[in-house]
mmCIF file of N, CA and C in Angstrom:
data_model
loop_
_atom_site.group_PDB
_atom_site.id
_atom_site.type_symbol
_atom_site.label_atom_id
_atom_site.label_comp_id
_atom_site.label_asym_id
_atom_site.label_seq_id
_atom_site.Cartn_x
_atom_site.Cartn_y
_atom_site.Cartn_z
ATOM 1 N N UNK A 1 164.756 -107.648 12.599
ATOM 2 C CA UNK A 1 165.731 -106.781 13.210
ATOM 3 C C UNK A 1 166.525 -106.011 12.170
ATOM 4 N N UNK A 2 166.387 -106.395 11.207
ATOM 5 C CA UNK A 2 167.451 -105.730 9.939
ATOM 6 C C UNK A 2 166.891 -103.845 9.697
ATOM 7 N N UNK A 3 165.376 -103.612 10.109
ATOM 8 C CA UNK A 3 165.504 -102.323 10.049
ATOM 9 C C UNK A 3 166.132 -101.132 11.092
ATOM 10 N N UNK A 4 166.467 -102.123 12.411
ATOM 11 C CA UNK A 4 167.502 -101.640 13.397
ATOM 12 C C UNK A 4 169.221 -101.166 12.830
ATOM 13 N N UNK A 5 169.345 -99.965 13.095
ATOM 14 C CA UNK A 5 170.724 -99.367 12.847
ATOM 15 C C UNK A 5 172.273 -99.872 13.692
ATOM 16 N N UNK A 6 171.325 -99.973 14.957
ATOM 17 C CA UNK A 6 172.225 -99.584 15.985
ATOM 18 C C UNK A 6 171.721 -99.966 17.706
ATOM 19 N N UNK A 7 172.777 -101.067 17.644
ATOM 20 C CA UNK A 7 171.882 -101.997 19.126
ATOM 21 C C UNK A 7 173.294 -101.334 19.929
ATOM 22 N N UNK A 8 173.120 -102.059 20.758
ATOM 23 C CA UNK A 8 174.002 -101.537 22.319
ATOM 24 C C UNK A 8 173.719 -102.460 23.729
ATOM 25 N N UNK A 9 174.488 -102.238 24.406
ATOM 26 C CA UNK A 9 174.461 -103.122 25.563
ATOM 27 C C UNK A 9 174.578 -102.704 26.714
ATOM 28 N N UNK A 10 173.798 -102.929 28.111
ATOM 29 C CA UNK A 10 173.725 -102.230 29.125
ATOM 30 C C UNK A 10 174.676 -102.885 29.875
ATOM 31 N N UNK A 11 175.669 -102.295 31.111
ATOM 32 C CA UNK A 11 176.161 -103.834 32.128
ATOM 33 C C UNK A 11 175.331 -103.469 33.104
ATOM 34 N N UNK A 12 174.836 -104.143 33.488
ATOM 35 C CA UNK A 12 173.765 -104.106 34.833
ATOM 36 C C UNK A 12 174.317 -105.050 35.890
ATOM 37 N N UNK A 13 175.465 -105.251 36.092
ATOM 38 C CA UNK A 13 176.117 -106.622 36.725
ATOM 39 C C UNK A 13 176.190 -105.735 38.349
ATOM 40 N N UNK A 14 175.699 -104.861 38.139
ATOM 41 C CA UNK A 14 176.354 -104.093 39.597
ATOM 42 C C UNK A 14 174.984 -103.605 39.982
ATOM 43 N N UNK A 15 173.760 -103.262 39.061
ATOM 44 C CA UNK A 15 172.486 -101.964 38.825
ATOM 45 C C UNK A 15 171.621 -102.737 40.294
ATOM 46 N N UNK A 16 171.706 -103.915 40.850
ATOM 47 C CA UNK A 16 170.740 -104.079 41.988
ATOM 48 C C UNK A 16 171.443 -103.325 43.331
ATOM 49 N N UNK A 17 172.856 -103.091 43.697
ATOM 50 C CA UNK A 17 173.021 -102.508 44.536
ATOM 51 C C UNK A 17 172.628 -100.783 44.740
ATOM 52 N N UNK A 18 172.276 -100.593 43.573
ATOM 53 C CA UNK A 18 171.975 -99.104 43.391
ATOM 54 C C UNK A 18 170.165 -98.983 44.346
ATOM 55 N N UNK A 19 169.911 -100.070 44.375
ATOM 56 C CA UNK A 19 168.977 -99.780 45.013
ATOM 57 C C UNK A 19 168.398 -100.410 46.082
ATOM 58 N N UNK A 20 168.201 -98.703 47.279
ATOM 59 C CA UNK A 20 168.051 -98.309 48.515
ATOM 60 C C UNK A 20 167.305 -99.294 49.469
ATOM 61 N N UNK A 21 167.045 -100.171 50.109
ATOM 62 C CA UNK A 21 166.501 -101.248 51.375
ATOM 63 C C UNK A 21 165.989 -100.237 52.037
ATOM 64 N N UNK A 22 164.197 -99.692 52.329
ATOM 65 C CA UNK A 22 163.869 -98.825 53.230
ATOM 66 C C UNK A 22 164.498 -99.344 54.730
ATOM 67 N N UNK A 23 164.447 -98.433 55.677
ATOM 68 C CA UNK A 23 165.084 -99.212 56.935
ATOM 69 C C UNK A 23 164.685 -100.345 57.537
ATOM 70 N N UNK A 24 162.666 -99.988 57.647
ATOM 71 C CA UNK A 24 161.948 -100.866 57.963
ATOM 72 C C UNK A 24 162.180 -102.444 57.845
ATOM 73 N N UNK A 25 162.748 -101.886 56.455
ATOM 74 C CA UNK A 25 162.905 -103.676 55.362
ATOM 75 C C UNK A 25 164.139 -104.490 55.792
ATOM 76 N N UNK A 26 164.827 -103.804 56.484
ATOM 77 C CA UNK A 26 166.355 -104.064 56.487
ATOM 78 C C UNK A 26 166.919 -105.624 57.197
ATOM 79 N N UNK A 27 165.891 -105.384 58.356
ATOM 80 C CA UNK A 27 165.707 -106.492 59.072
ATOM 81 C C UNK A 27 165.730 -107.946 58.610
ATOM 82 N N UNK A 28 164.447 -107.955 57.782
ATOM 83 C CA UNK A 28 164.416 -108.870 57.121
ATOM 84 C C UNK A 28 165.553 -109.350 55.708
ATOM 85 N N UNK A 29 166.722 -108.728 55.824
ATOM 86 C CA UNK A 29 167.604 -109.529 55.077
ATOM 87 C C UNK A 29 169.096 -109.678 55.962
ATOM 88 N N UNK A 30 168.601 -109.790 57.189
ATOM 89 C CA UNK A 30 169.544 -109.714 58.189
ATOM 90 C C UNK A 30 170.277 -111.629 58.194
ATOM 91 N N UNK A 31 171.131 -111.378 58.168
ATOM 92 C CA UNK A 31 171.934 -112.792 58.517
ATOM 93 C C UNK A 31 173.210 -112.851 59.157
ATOM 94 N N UNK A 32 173.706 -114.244 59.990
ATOM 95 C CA UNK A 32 175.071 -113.540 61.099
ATOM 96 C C UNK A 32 176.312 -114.669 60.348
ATOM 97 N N UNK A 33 176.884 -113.861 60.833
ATOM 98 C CA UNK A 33 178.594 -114.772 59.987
ATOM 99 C C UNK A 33 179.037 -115.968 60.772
ATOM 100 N N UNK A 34 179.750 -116.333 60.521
ATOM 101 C CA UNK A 34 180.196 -117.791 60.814
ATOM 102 C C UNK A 34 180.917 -117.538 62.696
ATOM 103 N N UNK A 35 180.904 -115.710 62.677
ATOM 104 C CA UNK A 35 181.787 -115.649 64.308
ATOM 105 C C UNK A 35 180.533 -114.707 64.886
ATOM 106 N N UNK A 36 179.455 -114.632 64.773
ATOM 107 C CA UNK A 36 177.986 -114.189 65.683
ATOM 108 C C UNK A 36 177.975 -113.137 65.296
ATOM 109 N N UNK A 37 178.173 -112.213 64.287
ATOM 110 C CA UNK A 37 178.411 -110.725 63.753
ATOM 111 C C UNK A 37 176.832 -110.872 62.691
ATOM 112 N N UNK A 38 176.131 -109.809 62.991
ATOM 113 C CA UNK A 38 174.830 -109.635 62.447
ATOM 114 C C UNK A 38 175.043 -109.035 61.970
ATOM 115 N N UNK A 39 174.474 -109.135 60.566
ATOM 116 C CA UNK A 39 174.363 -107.773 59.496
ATOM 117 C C UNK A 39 173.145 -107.744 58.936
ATOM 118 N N UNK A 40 173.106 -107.075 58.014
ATOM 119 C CA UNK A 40 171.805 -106.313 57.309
ATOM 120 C C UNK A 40 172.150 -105.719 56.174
ATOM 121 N N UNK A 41 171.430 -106.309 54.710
ATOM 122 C CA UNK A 41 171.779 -105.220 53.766
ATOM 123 C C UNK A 41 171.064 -103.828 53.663
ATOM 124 N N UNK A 42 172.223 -102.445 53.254
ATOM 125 C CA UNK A 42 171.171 -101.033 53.144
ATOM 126 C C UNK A 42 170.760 -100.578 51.856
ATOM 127 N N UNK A 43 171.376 -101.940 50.431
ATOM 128 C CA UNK A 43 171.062 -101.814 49.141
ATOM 129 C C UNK A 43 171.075 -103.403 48.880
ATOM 130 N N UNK A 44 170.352 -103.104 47.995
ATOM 131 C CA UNK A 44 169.517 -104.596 47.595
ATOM 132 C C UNK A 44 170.980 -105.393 47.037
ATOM 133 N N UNK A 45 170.777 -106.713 47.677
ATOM 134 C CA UNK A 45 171.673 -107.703 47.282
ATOM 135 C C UNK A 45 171.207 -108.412 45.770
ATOM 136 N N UNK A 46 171.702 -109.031 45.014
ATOM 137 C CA UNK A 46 171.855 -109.978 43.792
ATOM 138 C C UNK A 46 170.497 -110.899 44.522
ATOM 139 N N UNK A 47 169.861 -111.425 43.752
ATOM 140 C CA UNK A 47 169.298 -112.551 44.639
ATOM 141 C C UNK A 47 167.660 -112.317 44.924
ATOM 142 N N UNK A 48 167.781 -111.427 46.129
ATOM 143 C CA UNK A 48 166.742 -110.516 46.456
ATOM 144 C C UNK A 48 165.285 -110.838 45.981
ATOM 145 N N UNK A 49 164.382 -111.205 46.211
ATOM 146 C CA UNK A 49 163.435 -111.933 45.321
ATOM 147 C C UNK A 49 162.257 -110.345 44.522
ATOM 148 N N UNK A 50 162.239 -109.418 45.338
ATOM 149 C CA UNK A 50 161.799 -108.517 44.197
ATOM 150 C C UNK A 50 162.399 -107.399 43.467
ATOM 151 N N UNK A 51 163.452 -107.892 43.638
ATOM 152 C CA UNK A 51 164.755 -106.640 42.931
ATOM 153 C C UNK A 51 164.240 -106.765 41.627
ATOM 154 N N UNK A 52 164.129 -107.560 41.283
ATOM 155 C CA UNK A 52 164.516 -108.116 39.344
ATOM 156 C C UNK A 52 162.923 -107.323 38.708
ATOM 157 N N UNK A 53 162.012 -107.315 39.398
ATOM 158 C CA UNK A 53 160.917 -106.577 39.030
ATOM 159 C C UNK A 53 161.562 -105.278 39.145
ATOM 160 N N UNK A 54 161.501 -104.529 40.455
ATOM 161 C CA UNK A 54 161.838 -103.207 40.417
ATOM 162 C C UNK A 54 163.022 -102.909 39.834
ATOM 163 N N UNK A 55 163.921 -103.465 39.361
ATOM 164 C CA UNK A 55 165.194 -103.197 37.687
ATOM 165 C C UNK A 55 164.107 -102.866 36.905
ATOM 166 N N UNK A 56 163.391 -104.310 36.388
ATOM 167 C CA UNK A 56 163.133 -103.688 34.865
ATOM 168 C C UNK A 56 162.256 -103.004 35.061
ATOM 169 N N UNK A 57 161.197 -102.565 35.769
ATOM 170 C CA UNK A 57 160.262 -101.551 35.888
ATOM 171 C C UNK A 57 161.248 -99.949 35.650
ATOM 172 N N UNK A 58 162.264 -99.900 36.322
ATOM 173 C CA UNK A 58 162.723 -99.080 36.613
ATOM 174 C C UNK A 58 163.317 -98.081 34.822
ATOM 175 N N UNK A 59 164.060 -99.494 34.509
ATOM 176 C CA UNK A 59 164.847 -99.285 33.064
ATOM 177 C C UNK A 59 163.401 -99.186 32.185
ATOM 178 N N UNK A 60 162.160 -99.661 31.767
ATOM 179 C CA UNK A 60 161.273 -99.337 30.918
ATOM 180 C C UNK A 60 160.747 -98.476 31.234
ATOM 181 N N UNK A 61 160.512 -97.416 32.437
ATOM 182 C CA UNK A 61 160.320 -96.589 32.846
ATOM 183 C C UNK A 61 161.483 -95.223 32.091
ATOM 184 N N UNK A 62 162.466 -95.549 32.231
ATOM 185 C CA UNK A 62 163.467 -94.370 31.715
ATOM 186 C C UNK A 62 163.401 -94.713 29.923
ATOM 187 N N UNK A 63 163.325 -95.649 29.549
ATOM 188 C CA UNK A 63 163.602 -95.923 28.199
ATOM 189 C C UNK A 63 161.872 -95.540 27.445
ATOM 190 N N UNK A 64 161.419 -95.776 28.300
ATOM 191 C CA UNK A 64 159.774 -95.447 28.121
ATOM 192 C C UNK A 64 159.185 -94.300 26.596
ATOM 193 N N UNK A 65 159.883 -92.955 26.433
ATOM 194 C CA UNK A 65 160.034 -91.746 25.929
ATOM 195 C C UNK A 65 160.678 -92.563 24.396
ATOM 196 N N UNK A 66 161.347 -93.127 24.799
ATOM 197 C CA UNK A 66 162.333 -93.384 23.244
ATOM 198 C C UNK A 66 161.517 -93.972 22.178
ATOM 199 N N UNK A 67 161.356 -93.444 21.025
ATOM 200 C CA UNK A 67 160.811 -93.911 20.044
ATOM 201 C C UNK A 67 161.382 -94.721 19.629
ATOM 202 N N UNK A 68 162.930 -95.001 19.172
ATOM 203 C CA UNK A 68 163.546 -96.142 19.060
ATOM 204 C C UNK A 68 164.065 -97.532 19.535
ATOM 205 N N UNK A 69 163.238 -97.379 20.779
ATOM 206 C CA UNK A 69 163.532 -98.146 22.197
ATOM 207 C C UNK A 69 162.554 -99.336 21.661
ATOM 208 N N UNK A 70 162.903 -100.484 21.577
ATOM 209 C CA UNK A 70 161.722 -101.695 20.868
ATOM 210 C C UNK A 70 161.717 -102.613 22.109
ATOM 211 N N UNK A 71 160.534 -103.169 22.691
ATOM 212 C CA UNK A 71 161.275 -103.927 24.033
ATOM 213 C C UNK A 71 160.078 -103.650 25.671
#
């Protein structure tokens, strides 16, 4: 790592809600509250079992171009 200049840090603590639940899908992350109130997420919750693929696909996809991008 010593021929690296210059590292940096992403916060991604928030980056799974950024992405969109087609409607179709919606259903299936439907759950009801403790007083019979049904909901549905319309952006991907934390958790989510294929969020964490479509993140990093997403981020090596944009970082993809960078020659300095190691990773």
């Amino acid at each position: 790592m010593s021929r690296y200049t210059l590292f940096t840090t992403i916060d991604l603590s928030q980056c799974f809600h950024s992405f969109r639940i087609r409607k179709s899908d919606r259903p299936l992350t439907a759950f009801r509250t403790p007083d019979g109130v049904q909901l549905q997420f319309k952006r991907a919750p934390f958790g989510l079992t294929p969020i964490s693929s479509v993140v990093q696909r997403s981020l090596t996809n944009l970082f993809a171009d960078l020659d300095y991008v190691n990773g």
